[in-house]
Short mmCIF file of C-alpha atoms in Angstrom, two decimals:
data_model
loop_
_atom_site.label_atom_id
_atom_site.label_comp_id
_atom_site.label_asym_id
_atom_site.label_seq_id
_atom_site.Cartn_x
_atom_site.Cartn_y
_atom_site.Cartn_z
CA MET A 1 -108.88 33.79 71.71
CA GLN A 2 -112.17 32.18 71.24
CA SER A 3 -112.58 28.99 69.21
CA VAL A 4 -114.57 29.28 66.03
CA ALA A 5 -115.38 25.51 65.89
CA LYS A 6 -119.03 24.73 66.24
CA PRO A 7 -119.90 22.36 69.07
CA ARG A 8 -120.64 18.83 67.68
CA ALA A 9 -124.16 17.66 68.15
CA LEU A 10 -124.37 14.47 70.23
CA ALA A 11 -126.07 11.57 68.54
CA PRO A 12 -129.02 10.24 70.40
CA LEU A 13 -128.22 7.14 72.46
CA PRO A 14 -130.10 3.92 71.55
CA PRO A 15 -132.51 2.77 74.16
CA LEU A 16 -131.00 0.53 76.78
CA ALA A 17 -131.71 -3.13 76.34
CA VAL A 18 -133.04 -4.76 79.48
CA HIS A 19 -132.72 -8.59 79.67
CA LEU A 20 -134.77 -10.22 82.38
CA GLN A 21 -134.32 -13.91 82.94
CA SER A 22 -137.05 -15.49 84.95
CA MET A 23 -135.89 -18.44 87.01
CA SER A 24 -138.14 -20.90 88.75
CA TYR A 25 -135.32 -22.56 90.68
CA VAL A 26 -136.37 -23.87 94.09
CA ASP A 27 -133.64 -24.57 96.56
CA VAL A 28 -134.38 -28.20 97.40
CA LYS A 29 -132.36 -29.31 100.38
CA MET A 30 -133.34 -32.61 101.95
CA ARG A 31 -131.80 -34.67 104.65
CA TRP A 32 -130.78 -38.11 103.53
CA LYS A 33 -133.26 -40.73 104.62
CA LYS A 34 -132.38 -44.41 104.91
CA ASP A 35 -134.57 -46.82 103.10
CA ALA A 36 -134.13 -50.39 104.55
CA SER A 37 -135.76 -52.05 101.55
CA PHE A 38 -132.63 -51.19 99.39
CA ASP A 39 -130.22 -52.23 102.04
CA ALA A 40 -131.88 -55.62 102.05
CA VAL A 41 -131.26 -56.26 98.30
CA PRO A 42 -128.13 -58.51 98.32
CA VAL A 43 -126.99 -57.54 94.83
CA LEU A 44 -126.82 -53.95 96.04
CA SER A 45 -125.44 -54.51 99.56
CA HIS A 46 -122.53 -56.62 98.15
CA ALA A 47 -121.87 -54.22 95.23
CA ARG A 48 -118.58 -52.91 96.55
CA ASP A 49 -116.98 -56.39 96.70
CA LEU A 50 -118.69 -57.79 93.70
CA ARG A 51 -116.51 -56.23 91.00
CA PRO A 52 -113.03 -57.10 92.43
CA LEU A 53 -114.27 -60.68 93.19
CA ALA A 54 -115.34 -61.22 89.58
CA SER A 55 -112.05 -59.66 88.25
CA LEU A 56 -109.92 -61.96 90.45
CA ALA A 57 -111.97 -64.93 89.38
CA ARG A 58 -111.06 -64.15 85.74
CA LEU A 59 -107.37 -63.85 86.65
CA LEU A 60 -107.06 -67.03 88.62
CA SER A 61 -107.55 -70.60 87.23
CA PRO A 62 -108.99 -73.90 88.49
CA SER A 63 -105.42 -75.06 89.24
CA PRO A 64 -103.54 -73.57 92.17
CA THR A 65 -101.69 -70.33 91.45
CA PRO A 66 -99.35 -68.44 93.75
CA VAL A 67 -100.80 -65.31 95.27
CA SER A 68 -97.73 -63.30 94.06
CA ALA A 69 -99.27 -63.57 90.57
CA VAL A 70 -102.11 -61.22 91.59
CA SER A 71 -100.97 -59.66 94.84
CA LYS A 72 -99.77 -56.44 93.25
CA LEU A 73 -103.04 -55.81 91.46
CA GLY A 74 -104.87 -54.61 94.53
CA ARG A 75 -104.93 -50.98 93.44
CA SER A 76 -106.26 -51.68 89.91
CA LEU A 77 -108.76 -54.18 91.19
CA GLU A 78 -109.84 -51.75 93.93
CA THR A 79 -110.07 -54.36 96.68
CA PRO A 80 -111.52 -52.66 99.72
CA ASP A 81 -108.80 -53.80 102.15
CA ARG A 82 -106.03 -53.16 99.54
CA ARG A 83 -104.41 -56.62 100.32
CA VAL A 84 -105.38 -59.16 97.71
CA THR A 85 -104.53 -62.04 99.96
CA SER A 86 -106.93 -60.81 102.73
CA PHE A 87 -109.66 -60.24 100.16
CA LEU A 88 -109.28 -63.74 98.75
CA ARG A 89 -109.49 -65.22 102.23
CA ARG A 90 -112.74 -63.45 102.78
CA PHE A 91 -114.52 -65.64 100.14
CA PRO A 92 -113.54 -69.30 100.67
CA ALA A 93 -116.63 -70.41 98.69
CA ALA A 94 -115.14 -68.72 95.56
CA PHE A 95 -111.34 -69.18 96.14
CA VAL A 96 -109.77 -72.27 97.68
CA GLU A 97 -106.48 -71.64 99.56
CA SER A 98 -103.62 -74.13 99.77
CA VAL A 99 -100.00 -74.11 100.79
CA GLY A 100 -97.39 -73.76 97.98
CA PRO A 101 -94.60 -76.29 97.49
CA GLN A 102 -91.91 -73.83 98.72
CA HIS A 103 -91.60 -71.47 101.68
CA ASN A 104 -95.17 -72.16 102.80
CA LEU A 105 -96.59 -69.37 100.61
CA PRO A 106 -100.34 -69.27 100.02
CA TRP A 107 -101.73 -70.46 96.73
CA PHE A 108 -105.31 -70.04 95.46
CA ARG A 109 -107.48 -71.69 92.92
CA LEU A 110 -110.99 -71.25 91.77
CA SER A 111 -113.69 -73.37 93.40
CA ASP A 112 -115.70 -75.56 91.16
CA ALA A 113 -118.74 -73.21 91.61
CA THR A 114 -116.68 -70.18 90.51
CA ALA A 115 -115.39 -72.03 87.44
CA ARG A 116 -118.97 -73.01 86.44
CA LEU A 117 -120.01 -69.42 87.00
CA LEU A 118 -117.38 -68.05 84.63
CA ARG A 119 -118.44 -70.53 82.03
CA GLU A 120 -122.08 -69.42 82.48
CA GLU A 121 -121.13 -65.83 82.15
CA ARG A 122 -119.40 -66.41 78.81
CA ASP A 123 -122.45 -68.44 77.56
CA VAL A 124 -124.86 -65.72 78.59
CA PHE A 125 -122.85 -63.03 76.75
CA ALA A 126 -122.67 -65.27 73.62
CA ALA A 127 -126.38 -66.00 73.72
CA ARG A 128 -127.57 -62.46 74.45
CA ARG A 129 -124.77 -60.51 72.80
CA ALA A 130 -127.02 -58.24 70.69
CA ASP A 131 -129.04 -57.14 73.73
CA ILE A 132 -125.99 -56.56 75.94
CA THR A 133 -123.85 -54.66 73.38
CA GLY A 134 -126.80 -52.73 72.35
CA ARG A 135 -126.74 -51.02 75.76
CA LEU A 136 -123.18 -49.78 74.99
CA ARG A 137 -124.48 -48.56 71.63
CA ARG A 138 -127.19 -46.56 73.41
CA LEU A 139 -124.59 -45.03 75.67
CA VAL A 140 -122.55 -43.84 72.71
CA LEU A 141 -125.68 -42.49 71.02
CA MET A 142 -126.35 -40.45 74.15
CA CYS A 143 -123.12 -38.54 73.56
CA PRO A 144 -123.58 -35.47 71.40
CA ARG A 145 -120.41 -36.29 69.35
CA ARG A 146 -121.46 -40.02 69.05
CA ARG A 147 -118.00 -40.80 70.48
CA LEU A 148 -116.74 -41.72 73.80
CA PRO A 149 -113.10 -41.87 75.06
CA LEU A 150 -112.02 -45.46 75.05
CA ARG A 151 -110.78 -45.24 78.69
CA VAL A 152 -114.23 -44.04 79.79
CA ALA A 153 -116.02 -46.74 77.73
CA GLN A 154 -113.71 -49.32 79.33
CA GLY A 155 -114.80 -48.22 82.82
CA MET A 156 -118.46 -48.71 81.85
CA LEU A 157 -118.17 -52.33 80.61
CA TRP A 158 -118.70 -53.88 84.04
CA HIS A 159 -121.91 -51.89 84.65
CA LEU A 160 -123.22 -52.79 81.14
CA GLY A 161 -122.47 -56.51 81.60
CA ILE A 162 -119.83 -56.73 78.86
CA PRO A 163 -116.59 -58.65 79.41
CA GLU A 164 -113.85 -56.34 80.56
CA ASP A 165 -111.44 -57.58 77.81
CA TYR A 166 -114.00 -56.66 75.15
CA PHE A 167 -111.78 -54.04 73.57
CA LYS A 168 -108.48 -55.85 74.16
CA ASP A 169 -109.25 -59.33 72.93
CA PRO A 170 -109.52 -59.39 69.09
CA ASP A 171 -111.57 -62.60 69.24
CA HIS A 172 -114.58 -60.48 70.45
CA GLY A 173 -114.68 -58.70 67.11
CA ILE A 174 -116.34 -55.41 68.15
CA GLU A 175 -116.92 -54.54 64.41
CA GLN A 176 -119.77 -57.13 64.27
CA ASP A 177 -121.54 -55.09 67.01
CA GLY A 178 -121.21 -51.87 64.99
CA PHE A 179 -118.30 -50.37 66.92
CA ARG A 180 -114.89 -49.06 65.80
CA ILE A 181 -111.94 -47.67 67.67
CA LEU A 182 -110.77 -44.28 66.39
CA THR A 183 -107.23 -42.96 66.76
CA SER A 184 -105.51 -39.68 65.92
CA GLY A 185 -105.24 -40.72 62.31
CA ASP A 186 -109.01 -40.76 62.11
CA GLY A 187 -109.42 -37.10 63.02
CA VAL A 188 -109.98 -37.76 66.66
CA ASN A 189 -109.91 -34.69 69.01
CA CYS A 190 -110.07 -36.45 72.30
CA GLN A 191 -110.97 -34.31 75.30
CA ASP A 192 -109.76 -36.84 77.71
CA ASP A 193 -106.38 -35.62 78.90
CA ASP A 194 -105.52 -38.73 80.82
CA GLY A 195 -106.34 -41.10 77.93
CA ASP A 196 -104.22 -42.21 74.98
CA GLY A 197 -106.27 -40.29 72.46
CA ARG A 198 -108.39 -43.33 71.32
CA GLU A 199 -112.12 -43.09 71.15
CA LEU A 200 -114.96 -45.54 70.77
CA GLY A 201 -117.25 -44.67 67.85
CA LEU A 202 -119.92 -46.22 65.78
CA ILE A 203 -119.45 -47.52 62.24
CA GLY A 204 -120.97 -44.81 60.06
CA ASP A 205 -121.09 -42.51 63.09
CA GLY A 206 -124.71 -43.61 63.69
CA LYS A 207 -125.93 -41.10 61.19
CA ASP A 208 -128.24 -43.55 59.37
CA GLN A 209 -129.58 -44.97 62.59
CA GLU A 210 -132.90 -43.95 63.88
CA MET A 211 -132.67 -42.67 67.46
CA PRO A 212 -134.20 -45.02 70.02
CA LEU A 213 -136.96 -44.11 72.45
CA SER A 214 -135.77 -43.62 75.98
CA VAL A 215 -137.33 -45.61 78.90
CA LEU A 216 -139.37 -42.60 79.97
CA GLN A 217 -140.71 -42.18 76.47
CA THR A 218 -141.61 -45.86 76.25
CA ASN A 219 -143.41 -45.58 79.62
CA ALA A 220 -145.38 -42.63 78.30
CA MET A 221 -146.30 -44.59 75.12
CA ARG A 222 -147.53 -47.49 77.21
CA LYS A 223 -149.65 -45.35 79.52
CA PHE A 224 -150.80 -42.44 77.40
CA GLY A 225 -150.25 -43.59 73.86
CA SER A 226 -148.07 -40.64 72.95
CA VAL A 227 -144.91 -38.81 74.02
CA ALA A 228 -146.49 -35.34 74.17
CA GLU A 229 -146.07 -35.38 77.92
CA VAL A 230 -143.33 -37.46 79.50
CA PRO A 231 -143.45 -37.45 83.35
CA VAL A 232 -140.81 -38.95 85.49
CA PRO A 233 -142.15 -41.85 87.61
CA LEU A 234 -141.88 -41.04 91.31
CA PHE A 235 -141.52 -43.57 94.11
CA PRO A 236 -141.49 -41.98 97.64
CA SER A 237 -139.78 -43.87 100.34
CA LYS A 238 -141.57 -44.49 103.63
CA GLY A 239 -141.27 -41.61 106.02
CA LEU A 240 -139.85 -39.15 103.48
CA ARG A 241 -141.91 -35.97 103.56
CA LEU A 242 -141.43 -32.96 101.38
CA LYS A 243 -142.16 -29.33 102.12
CA GLN A 244 -145.18 -27.80 100.46
CA LYS A 245 -143.07 -25.51 98.20
CA ILE A 246 -141.08 -28.46 97.05
CA LYS A 247 -144.22 -30.40 96.30
CA ASP A 248 -145.54 -27.52 94.27
CA TRP A 249 -142.28 -27.24 92.39
CA LEU A 250 -142.23 -30.94 91.70
CA GLU A 251 -145.75 -30.82 90.26
CA GLY A 252 -144.65 -28.17 87.86
CA PHE A 253 -141.46 -30.01 87.09
CA GLN A 254 -143.45 -32.97 85.84
CA SER A 255 -145.27 -30.79 83.25
CA LEU A 256 -142.02 -29.32 81.83
CA PRO A 257 -141.06 -30.29 78.24
CA TYR A 258 -139.04 -33.49 78.06
CA VAL A 259 -135.80 -33.63 76.00
CA SER A 260 -134.67 -37.16 75.15
CA PRO A 261 -131.02 -38.09 76.04
CA TYR A 262 -130.61 -38.94 72.29
CA GLU A 263 -131.86 -35.51 70.98
CA ASP A 264 -129.95 -32.26 70.45
CA PHE A 265 -130.06 -30.01 73.53
CA SER A 266 -127.99 -27.01 72.34
CA HIS A 267 -131.08 -24.74 72.42
CA ILE A 268 -131.73 -25.36 76.12
CA ASN A 269 -130.83 -22.69 78.72
CA ARG A 270 -128.29 -24.33 81.05
CA GLY A 271 -129.87 -22.61 84.17
CA SER A 272 -133.47 -23.54 83.48
CA ASP A 273 -135.65 -26.24 84.98
CA VAL A 274 -135.87 -27.84 81.46
CA SER A 275 -132.16 -28.41 81.61
CA GLU A 276 -132.55 -30.05 85.03
CA LYS A 277 -135.32 -32.29 83.69
CA ARG A 278 -133.02 -33.35 80.84
CA ALA A 279 -130.28 -34.17 83.36
CA VAL A 280 -132.77 -36.35 85.31
CA GLY A 281 -133.80 -38.03 82.06
CA VAL A 282 -130.18 -38.67 81.03
CA LEU A 283 -129.24 -40.20 84.41
CA HIS A 284 -132.44 -42.19 84.40
CA GLU A 285 -131.68 -43.63 81.04
CA LEU A 286 -128.04 -44.27 81.88
CA LEU A 287 -128.85 -46.24 85.11
CA SER A 288 -131.55 -48.21 83.25
CA LEU A 289 -128.83 -49.58 80.97
CA PHE A 290 -126.81 -51.02 83.85
CA VAL A 291 -127.05 -54.62 85.08
CA THR A 292 -128.25 -53.68 88.54
CA CYS A 293 -129.69 -50.20 87.61
CA SER A 294 -127.15 -48.76 90.03
CA ALA A 295 -123.59 -47.43 90.05
CA GLU A 296 -121.01 -45.96 92.33
CA ARG A 297 -121.66 -42.25 92.39
CA ARG A 298 -118.08 -41.22 91.75
CA ARG A 299 -117.85 -43.39 88.62
CA LEU A 300 -120.55 -41.31 86.97
CA LEU A 301 -118.57 -38.17 87.18
CA CYS A 302 -116.37 -39.05 84.19
CA LEU A 303 -119.32 -39.02 81.97
CA ARG A 304 -120.38 -35.34 82.70
CA GLN A 305 -118.82 -33.54 79.73
CA HIS A 306 -119.45 -36.41 77.25
CA LEU A 307 -123.23 -36.60 78.00
CA GLY A 308 -123.62 -32.72 78.14
CA LEU A 309 -124.51 -32.68 81.88
CA PRO A 310 -124.14 -29.56 84.04
CA GLN A 311 -121.14 -28.97 86.23
CA LYS A 312 -122.73 -30.23 89.48
CA PHE A 313 -125.10 -32.72 88.04
CA ASP A 314 -124.66 -35.06 90.98
CA HIS A 315 -126.79 -32.68 92.99
CA VAL A 316 -129.79 -34.05 90.93
CA PHE A 317 -129.59 -37.19 92.98
CA GLU A 318 -130.31 -35.20 96.19
CA ARG A 319 -132.93 -32.96 94.64
CA HIS A 320 -134.94 -35.94 93.32
CA PRO A 321 -135.15 -38.49 96.15
CA HIS A 322 -138.33 -39.99 94.61
CA VAL A 323 -136.37 -40.97 91.47
CA PHE A 324 -132.93 -41.91 92.90
CA TYR A 325 -131.77 -43.40 96.15
CA LEU A 326 -128.36 -42.93 97.61
CA LEU A 327 -127.14 -46.16 99.14
CA LEU A 328 -124.41 -45.44 101.60
CA LYS A 329 -122.28 -48.58 102.23
CA GLU A 330 -118.81 -48.68 103.84
CA LYS A 331 -117.80 -45.13 103.04
CA THR A 332 -119.02 -45.53 99.48
CA CYS A 333 -122.15 -44.01 97.88
CA PHE A 334 -124.11 -45.88 95.20
CA VAL A 335 -126.91 -44.43 93.21
CA VAL A 336 -129.91 -46.62 92.62
CA LEU A 337 -132.67 -46.10 90.13
CA LYS A 338 -135.84 -46.53 92.22
CA GLU A 339 -138.13 -47.39 89.25
CA ALA A 340 -136.26 -50.60 88.62
CA TYR A 341 -136.91 -51.93 92.09
CA MET A 342 -140.23 -50.38 93.05
CA ALA A 343 -142.32 -50.35 89.92
CA GLY A 344 -142.82 -54.06 89.64
CA GLY A 345 -144.00 -55.03 86.16
CA ASP A 346 -145.23 -51.50 85.40
CA THR A 347 -142.10 -50.25 83.70
CA ALA A 348 -140.26 -50.38 80.41
CA ILE A 349 -136.99 -51.22 82.09
CA GLY A 350 -136.13 -54.74 81.00
CA GLY A 351 -134.15 -57.17 83.14
CA HIS A 352 -130.53 -57.37 82.17
CA PRO A 353 -129.46 -60.77 80.88
CA MET A 354 -126.38 -60.72 83.14
CA LEU A 355 -128.34 -60.08 86.27
CA GLY A 356 -128.84 -63.78 87.12
CA VAL A 357 -125.11 -64.30 86.99
CA ARG A 358 -124.40 -61.38 89.33
CA LYS A 359 -126.93 -62.87 91.79
CA LYS A 360 -125.05 -66.12 91.78
CA TYR A 361 -121.75 -64.30 92.63
CA VAL A 362 -123.64 -62.80 95.52
CA GLU A 363 -124.68 -66.32 96.62
CA LEU A 364 -120.96 -67.32 96.64
CA MET A 365 -120.26 -64.25 98.82
CA GLU A 366 -123.00 -65.10 101.29
CA LYS A 367 -121.94 -68.79 101.29
CA SER A 368 -118.46 -67.56 102.21
CA ARG A 369 -119.83 -65.76 105.17
CA GLU A 370 -121.41 -68.94 106.38
CA ILE A 371 -118.19 -70.93 105.92
CA ILE A 372 -116.12 -68.36 107.97
CA ARG A 373 -118.89 -68.32 110.68
CA CYS A 374 -118.81 -72.12 110.94
CA ARG A 375 -115.00 -72.15 111.05
CA ARG A 376 -115.02 -69.85 114.06
CA ARG A 377 -117.53 -72.07 115.81
CA GLY A 378 -115.53 -75.18 114.99
CA LYS A 379 -118.30 -76.69 112.87
CA PRO A 380 -117.40 -78.67 109.69
CA ILE A 381 -118.81 -77.40 106.40
CA GLU A 382 -118.33 -78.30 102.80
CA LEU A 383 -116.19 -75.66 100.95
CA GLU A 384 -117.72 -76.14 97.55
CA SER A 385 -120.91 -74.25 97.01
CA ASN A 386 -123.68 -75.89 95.16
CA LEU A 387 -125.50 -72.99 93.52
CA SER A 388 -129.00 -73.34 92.35
CA GLY A 389 -129.65 -73.07 88.66
CA SER A 390 -132.16 -70.22 88.95
CA GLY A 391 -129.94 -67.89 91.03
CA ASP A 392 -132.95 -66.48 92.93
CA ILE A 393 -132.38 -64.85 96.25
CA GLU A 394 -135.38 -65.03 98.47
CA ASP A 395 -134.22 -62.53 100.97
CA CYS A 396 -135.16 -59.75 98.63
CA ASP A 397 -138.88 -58.90 98.33
CA GLU A 398 -138.73 -56.48 95.36
CA ILE A 399 -136.02 -56.95 92.80
CA LEU A 400 -135.67 -56.78 89.07
CA SER A 401 -137.47 -59.43 87.18
#
């Protein structure tokens, strides 16, 4: 029996949509090249020991203290040799050792030079508080949500030159600097799984504040009078040669539109060169806020999602060796912003108020090396270090002013 149903006419298919995405990505792979000029900067070469030394100086006192009071803090202080006692003995100019009243246990106290340095550090923060805390404010403004997990902000205090008890000690009064700590009751949706749900925010969420100009934009204003084009300053190291295709790509990279770290970037294609230039600009601005314009590479990874950076943003350091230098020191990698050390006075990066204090810490560390060397040779030497008031280190030819 044949069917009487008429065959149904097929509707015409819509034309196929073809989406072509043009990518100008150039695979930049360069072998790491050592630059001795950065290795010769004391504040960079001693960076790994500088933070635990300063932290121990705040924990000890000018009067003798048993080492057991701080011996179990090695993991939190991140002392390189893990043993706090061994670390303290490496710096006799900063910590003076004595024998305790019982069981011949080691006791340590601060040297007079270290005690003076701690007082100077507090005085510098009190005198230049607006400048120093303003760098933390800029970091919060770089976050799209204008908030930063408190645990992440706490980890950035050392790099920004802010006392590490800034959030814990109520005497600091963070409200006078325009900050507030948000909890779950304030509608916080913290993305930091390891934290306690608290975030650092701005009073008024920074809505009424005009967004600041970045360092790169300020450089462009000084040189060209406008921010229509914002190139990234390049500082090639001696002996570092790039392939021709990389040079051509870099020339085109400079002419790409610049997106400020404080602007909305939701319209940018994540796989484009414009997105990469934004990542370079964000990292450039971030390092320019730090005391030494450098940081341990692994410590920057926690900022990725909060600053809107791509998944493997740390590859930017390898793809742009004229902007960043990777300082390899004792199995640790530090990222250094070249402009801060090679531009001289032709840069908008201002010297950090706490930089002079850090240099004096380095002087204590170098004095300690001299003391240990003289001890091994059997030569007498005075333990107390008489630091100069200027804190200048003449071994470094080019350093931040």
